[in-house]
Short mmCIF file of C-alpha atoms in Angstrom, two decimals:
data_model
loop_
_atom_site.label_atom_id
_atom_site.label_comp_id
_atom_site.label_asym_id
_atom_site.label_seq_id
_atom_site.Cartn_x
_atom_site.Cartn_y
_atom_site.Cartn_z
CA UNK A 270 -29.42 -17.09 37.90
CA UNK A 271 -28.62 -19.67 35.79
CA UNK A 272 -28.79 -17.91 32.56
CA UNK A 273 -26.81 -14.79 34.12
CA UNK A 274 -24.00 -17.46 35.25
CA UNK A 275 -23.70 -18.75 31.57
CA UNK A 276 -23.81 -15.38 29.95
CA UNK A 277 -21.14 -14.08 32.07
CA UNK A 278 -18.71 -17.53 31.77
CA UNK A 279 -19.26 -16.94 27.78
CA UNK A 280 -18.26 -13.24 27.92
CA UNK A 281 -15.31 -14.44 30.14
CA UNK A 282 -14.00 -17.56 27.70
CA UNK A 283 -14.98 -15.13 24.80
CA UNK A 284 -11.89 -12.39 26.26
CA UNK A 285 -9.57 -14.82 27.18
CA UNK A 286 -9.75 -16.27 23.51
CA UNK A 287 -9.50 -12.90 22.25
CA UNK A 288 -6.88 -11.73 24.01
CA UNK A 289 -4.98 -15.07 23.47
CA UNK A 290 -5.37 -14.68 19.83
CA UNK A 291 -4.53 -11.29 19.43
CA UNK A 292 -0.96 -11.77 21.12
CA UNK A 293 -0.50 -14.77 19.20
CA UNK A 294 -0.74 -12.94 16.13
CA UNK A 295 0.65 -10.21 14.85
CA UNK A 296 -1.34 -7.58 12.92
CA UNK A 297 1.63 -6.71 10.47
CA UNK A 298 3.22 -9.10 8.54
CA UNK A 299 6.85 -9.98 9.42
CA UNK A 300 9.42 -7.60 7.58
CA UNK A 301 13.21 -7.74 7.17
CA UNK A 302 13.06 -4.05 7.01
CA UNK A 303 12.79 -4.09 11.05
CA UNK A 304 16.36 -2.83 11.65
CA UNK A 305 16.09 -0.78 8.56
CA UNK A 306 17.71 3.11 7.99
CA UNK A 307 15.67 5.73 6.28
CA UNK A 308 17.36 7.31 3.63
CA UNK A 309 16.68 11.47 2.64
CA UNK A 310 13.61 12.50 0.67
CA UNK A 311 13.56 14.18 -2.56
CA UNK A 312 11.13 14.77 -5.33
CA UNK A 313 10.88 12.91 -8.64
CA UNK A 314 9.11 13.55 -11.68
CA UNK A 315 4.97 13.25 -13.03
CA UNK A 316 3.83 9.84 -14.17
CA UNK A 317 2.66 11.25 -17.60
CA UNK A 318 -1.18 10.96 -17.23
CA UNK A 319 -3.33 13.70 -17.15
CA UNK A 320 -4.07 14.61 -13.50
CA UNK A 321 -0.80 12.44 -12.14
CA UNK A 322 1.76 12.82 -10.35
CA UNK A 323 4.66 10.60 -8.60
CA UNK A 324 7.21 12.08 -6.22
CA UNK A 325 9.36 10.45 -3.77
CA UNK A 326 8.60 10.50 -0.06
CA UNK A 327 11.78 8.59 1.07
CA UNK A 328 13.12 5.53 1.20
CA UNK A 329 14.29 2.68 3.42
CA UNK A 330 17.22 0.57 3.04
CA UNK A 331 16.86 -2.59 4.58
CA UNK A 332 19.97 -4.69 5.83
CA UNK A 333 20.41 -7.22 2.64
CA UNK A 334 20.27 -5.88 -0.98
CA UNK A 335 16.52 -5.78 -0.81
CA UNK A 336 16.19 -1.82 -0.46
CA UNK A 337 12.85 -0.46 -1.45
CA UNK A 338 11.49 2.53 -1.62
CA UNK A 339 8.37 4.52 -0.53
CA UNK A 340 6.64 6.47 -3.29
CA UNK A 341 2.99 8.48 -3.16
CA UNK A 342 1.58 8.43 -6.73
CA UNK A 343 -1.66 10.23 -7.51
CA UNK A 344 -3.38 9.19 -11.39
CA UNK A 345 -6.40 9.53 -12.54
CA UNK A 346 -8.42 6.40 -13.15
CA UNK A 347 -11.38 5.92 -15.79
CA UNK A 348 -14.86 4.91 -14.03
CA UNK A 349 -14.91 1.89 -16.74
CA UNK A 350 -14.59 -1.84 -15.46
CA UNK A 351 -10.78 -3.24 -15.83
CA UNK A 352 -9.44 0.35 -15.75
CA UNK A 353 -8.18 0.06 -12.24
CA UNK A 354 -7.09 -3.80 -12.11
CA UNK A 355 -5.11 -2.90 -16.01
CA UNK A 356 -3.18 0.15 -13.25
CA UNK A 357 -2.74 -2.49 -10.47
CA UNK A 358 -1.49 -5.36 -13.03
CA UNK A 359 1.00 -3.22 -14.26
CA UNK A 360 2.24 -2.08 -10.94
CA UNK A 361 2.57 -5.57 -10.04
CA UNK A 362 4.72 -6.05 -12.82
CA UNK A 363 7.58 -4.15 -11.95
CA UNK A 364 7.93 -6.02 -8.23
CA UNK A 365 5.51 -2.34 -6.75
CA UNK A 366 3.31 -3.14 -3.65
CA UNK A 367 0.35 -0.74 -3.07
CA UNK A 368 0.13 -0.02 0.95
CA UNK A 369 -2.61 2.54 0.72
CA UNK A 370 -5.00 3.64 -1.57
CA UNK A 371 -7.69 6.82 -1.23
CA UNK A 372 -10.06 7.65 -4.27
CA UNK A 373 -11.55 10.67 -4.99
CA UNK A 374 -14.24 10.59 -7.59
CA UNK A 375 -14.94 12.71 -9.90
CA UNK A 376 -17.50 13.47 -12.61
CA UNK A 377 -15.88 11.20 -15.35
CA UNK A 378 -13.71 9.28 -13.67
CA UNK A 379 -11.57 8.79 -10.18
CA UNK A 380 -8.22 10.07 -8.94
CA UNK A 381 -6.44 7.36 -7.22
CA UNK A 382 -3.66 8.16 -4.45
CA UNK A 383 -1.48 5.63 -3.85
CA UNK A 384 1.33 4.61 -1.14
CA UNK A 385 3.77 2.30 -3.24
CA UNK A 386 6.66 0.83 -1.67
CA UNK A 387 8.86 -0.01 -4.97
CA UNK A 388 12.41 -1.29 -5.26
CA UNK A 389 15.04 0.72 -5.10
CA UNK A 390 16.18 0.39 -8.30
CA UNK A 391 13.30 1.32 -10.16
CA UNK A 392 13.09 4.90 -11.93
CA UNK A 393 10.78 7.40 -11.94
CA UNK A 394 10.54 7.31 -15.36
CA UNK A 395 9.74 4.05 -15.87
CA UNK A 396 7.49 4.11 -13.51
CA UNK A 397 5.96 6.74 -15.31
CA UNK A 398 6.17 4.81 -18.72
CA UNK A 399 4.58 1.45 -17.28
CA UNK A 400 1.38 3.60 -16.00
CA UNK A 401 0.65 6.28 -18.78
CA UNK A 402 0.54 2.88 -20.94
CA UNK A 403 -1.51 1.14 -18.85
CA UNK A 404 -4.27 3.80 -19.16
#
């Protein structure tokens, strides 16, 4: 009985800290784009490398001059060590945050989709540039 009592106070304490925790925190990170507006969709063009492509999926404005938008980008990446963080380095350069990102391999190498939320003010194009030269 004794055993049975302690197991079952443990379980108990175990959910209330749980549950205490998990309202405590959030699981997204705060965002200013809470109140934000979506703005229309509409396509852009490729990214320049071989199997890529970049198109717009929408955007959101948020309410200070921090608009950003959403883009799905699909490249493919050489299976060689670097090739990937070289990609992510220069994404990271131009202010780009990766939200998702689903692989596909492949027999020489791996096509990478990726859900980018960019600034607004960055062009397709250079977009395009900054990843055919990063490989």
């Amino acid at each position: 009985p004794y055993l049975l009592m302690a197991s079952a106070v443990a379980l108990v304490a175990t959910a209330a800290f749980h549950t205490w925790w998990a309202r405590r925190h959030g699981h997204a990170p705060p965002s200013d784009e809470a109140d934000a507006v979506p703005v229309g969709a509409g396509a852009a063009g490729g990214t320049g490398t071989a199997a890529g492509e970049a198109e717009s999926t929408g955007g959101i404005v948020g309410a200070g001059e921090t608009g950003t938008t959403l883009w799905r980008m699909r490249t493919t990446v050489l299976d060689a060590p670097g090739s990937l963080a070289a990609l992510c380095t220069a994404l990271a350069g131009l202010r780009v945050d990766i939200l998702t990102l689903q692989t596909h391999p492949l027999a020489q190498g791996t096509v990478d989709e990726f859900l980018l939320r960019a600034p607004a003010s960055l062009q397709a194009q250079e977009l395009s540039r900054k990843i055919a030269a990063a490989g």
